[in-house]
């Protein structure tokens, strides 16, 4: 994992079958757009999280393409229906080829 890049995810630990839950994610990332220059006038290379996905038990829930105008430390909040117990897998893709993953389990009772 690149220095200073840390994903955080909040998923309820339990839910009822068919319940809609709210999921919150945040990844600490500087999100350099490639439009700024350093103190010597050289362009600072683009370095952003360019894609975010979330899957539940292998089925895609959300797939977002990010552009350079996205803010530092991208935050997503979205709803998902939970049909059964299982795992949410969250994946962030970085311009430099790095992939950051986090998995959270939820129990349906």
Tab-separated table of C-alpha atoms in Angstrom:
chain	number	residue	atom	x	y	z
A	1	UNK	CA	0.000	0.000	0.000
A	2	UNK	CA	1.361	3.428	-0.908
A	3	UNK	CA	2.495	5.588	1.975
A	4	UNK	CA	-0.384	7.452	3.601
A	5	UNK	CA	-3.126	5.703	1.615
A	6	UNK	CA	-5.639	4.093	3.962
A	7	UNK	CA	-9.181	2.948	3.210
A	8	UNK	CA	-11.885	3.139	5.881
A	9	UNK	CA	-15.253	1.442	5.578
A	10	UNK	CA	-18.367	1.430	7.756
A	11	UNK	CA	-20.850	-1.415	7.225
A	12	UNK	CA	-23.424	-2.534	9.797
A	13	UNK	CA	-22.439	-5.842	11.461
A	14	UNK	CA	-25.987	-7.236	11.201
A	15	UNK	CA	-29.128	-6.721	9.111
A	16	UNK	CA	-32.422	-8.401	8.306
A	17	UNK	CA	-32.802	-10.314	5.036
A	18	UNK	CA	-33.820	-7.844	2.305
A	19	UNK	CA	-32.964	-4.811	4.434
A	20	UNK	CA	-31.457	-1.749	2.772
A	21	UNK	CA	-28.311	-0.650	4.590
A	22	UNK	CA	-26.131	2.435	4.253
A	23	UNK	CA	-22.429	1.934	3.551
A	24	UNK	CA	-19.812	4.654	4.051
A	25	UNK	CA	-16.282	4.572	2.629
A	26	UNK	CA	-13.357	6.976	2.718
A	27	UNK	CA	-9.835	6.590	1.409
A	28	UNK	CA	-7.006	8.879	2.470
A	29	UNK	CA	-5.349	9.929	-0.793
A	30	UNK	CA	-3.879	13.244	-1.972
A	31	UNK	CA	-5.642	13.064	-5.375
A	32	UNK	CA	-3.212	15.171	-7.429
A	33	UNK	CA	-5.034	16.296	-10.606
A	34	UNK	CA	-1.950	16.799	-12.797
A	35	UNK	CA	-2.938	20.445	-13.381
A	36	UNK	CA	-0.701	22.059	-10.728
A	37	UNK	CA	2.979	22.977	-10.923
A	38	UNK	CA	5.679	22.637	-8.296
A	39	UNK	CA	7.840	25.531	-7.045
A	40	UNK	CA	10.173	25.099	-10.059
A	41	UNK	CA	7.294	25.352	-12.542
A	42	UNK	CA	7.249	21.653	-13.407
A	43	UNK	CA	3.912	19.890	-13.763
A	44	UNK	CA	3.065	17.665	-10.803
A	45	UNK	CA	2.086	14.291	-12.274
A	46	UNK	CA	-1.515	13.159	-11.972
A	47	UNK	CA	-2.042	10.707	-9.105
A	48	UNK	CA	-5.665	9.898	-8.340
A	49	UNK	CA	-7.889	7.033	-7.313
A	50	UNK	CA	-9.469	6.471	-10.739
A	51	UNK	CA	-12.010	3.767	-9.900
A	52	UNK	CA	-13.953	2.469	-6.904
A	53	UNK	CA	-15.958	-0.754	-6.790
A	54	UNK	CA	-17.971	-2.610	-4.176
A	55	UNK	CA	-19.128	-6.203	-4.492
A	56	UNK	CA	-21.336	-8.317	-2.232
A	57	UNK	CA	-20.661	-12.070	-2.321
A	58	UNK	CA	-19.074	-11.623	-5.761
A	59	UNK	CA	-21.895	-9.522	-7.257
A	60	UNK	CA	-21.166	-5.908	-8.164
A	61	UNK	CA	-23.049	-3.312	-6.103
A	62	UNK	CA	-21.382	-0.114	-7.330
A	63	UNK	CA	-18.683	0.767	-9.886
A	64	UNK	CA	-17.548	4.393	-10.063
A	65	UNK	CA	-15.042	6.001	-12.443
A	66	UNK	CA	-13.326	9.008	-10.852
A	67	UNK	CA	-11.903	11.999	-12.706
A	68	UNK	CA	-9.169	14.489	-11.695
A	69	UNK	CA	-11.720	16.996	-10.303
A	70	UNK	CA	-12.573	14.637	-7.399
A	71	UNK	CA	-11.577	15.947	-3.983
A	72	UNK	CA	-8.764	14.760	-1.760
A	73	UNK	CA	-9.737	11.739	0.380
A	74	UNK	CA	-12.721	10.532	-1.703
A	75	UNK	CA	-15.807	9.663	0.357
A	76	UNK	CA	-18.699	7.544	-0.857
A	77	UNK	CA	-21.997	6.796	0.834
A	78	UNK	CA	-24.474	4.464	-0.824
A	79	UNK	CA	-27.275	2.037	-0.007
A	80	UNK	CA	-27.356	-1.677	-0.696
A	81	UNK	CA	-29.934	-4.412	-0.151
A	82	UNK	CA	-28.611	-7.337	1.892
A	83	UNK	CA	-30.311	-10.601	0.873
A	84	UNK	CA	-28.097	-12.903	2.959
A	85	UNK	CA	-25.053	-13.032	5.208
A	86	UNK	CA	-21.812	-12.422	3.391
A	87	UNK	CA	-18.884	-10.196	2.569
A	88	UNK	CA	-18.645	-6.783	0.996
A	89	UNK	CA	-15.381	-6.293	-0.892
A	90	UNK	CA	-14.341	-2.710	-1.575
A	91	UNK	CA	-11.616	-1.927	-4.130
A	92	UNK	CA	-9.924	1.361	-5.009
A	93	UNK	CA	-7.702	1.602	-8.116
A	94	UNK	CA	-4.822	4.115	-8.205
A	95	UNK	CA	-3.247	5.710	-11.296
A	96	UNK	CA	0.116	4.236	-10.270
A	97	UNK	CA	-1.293	0.708	-10.563
A	98	UNK	CA	-1.803	0.199	-6.833
A	99	UNK	CA	-4.994	-1.515	-5.729
A	100	UNK	CA	-6.364	-1.024	-2.212
A	101	UNK	CA	-8.886	-3.492	-0.812
A	102	UNK	CA	-11.006	-3.800	2.289
A	103	UNK	CA	-13.508	-6.534	3.170
A	104	UNK	CA	-16.349	-6.261	5.686
A	105	UNK	CA	-18.709	-9.041	6.711
A	106	UNK	CA	-22.391	-8.684	7.539
A	107	UNK	CA	-24.608	-11.236	9.240
A	108	UNK	CA	-28.270	-11.565	8.345
A	109	UNK	CA	-30.300	-12.728	11.295
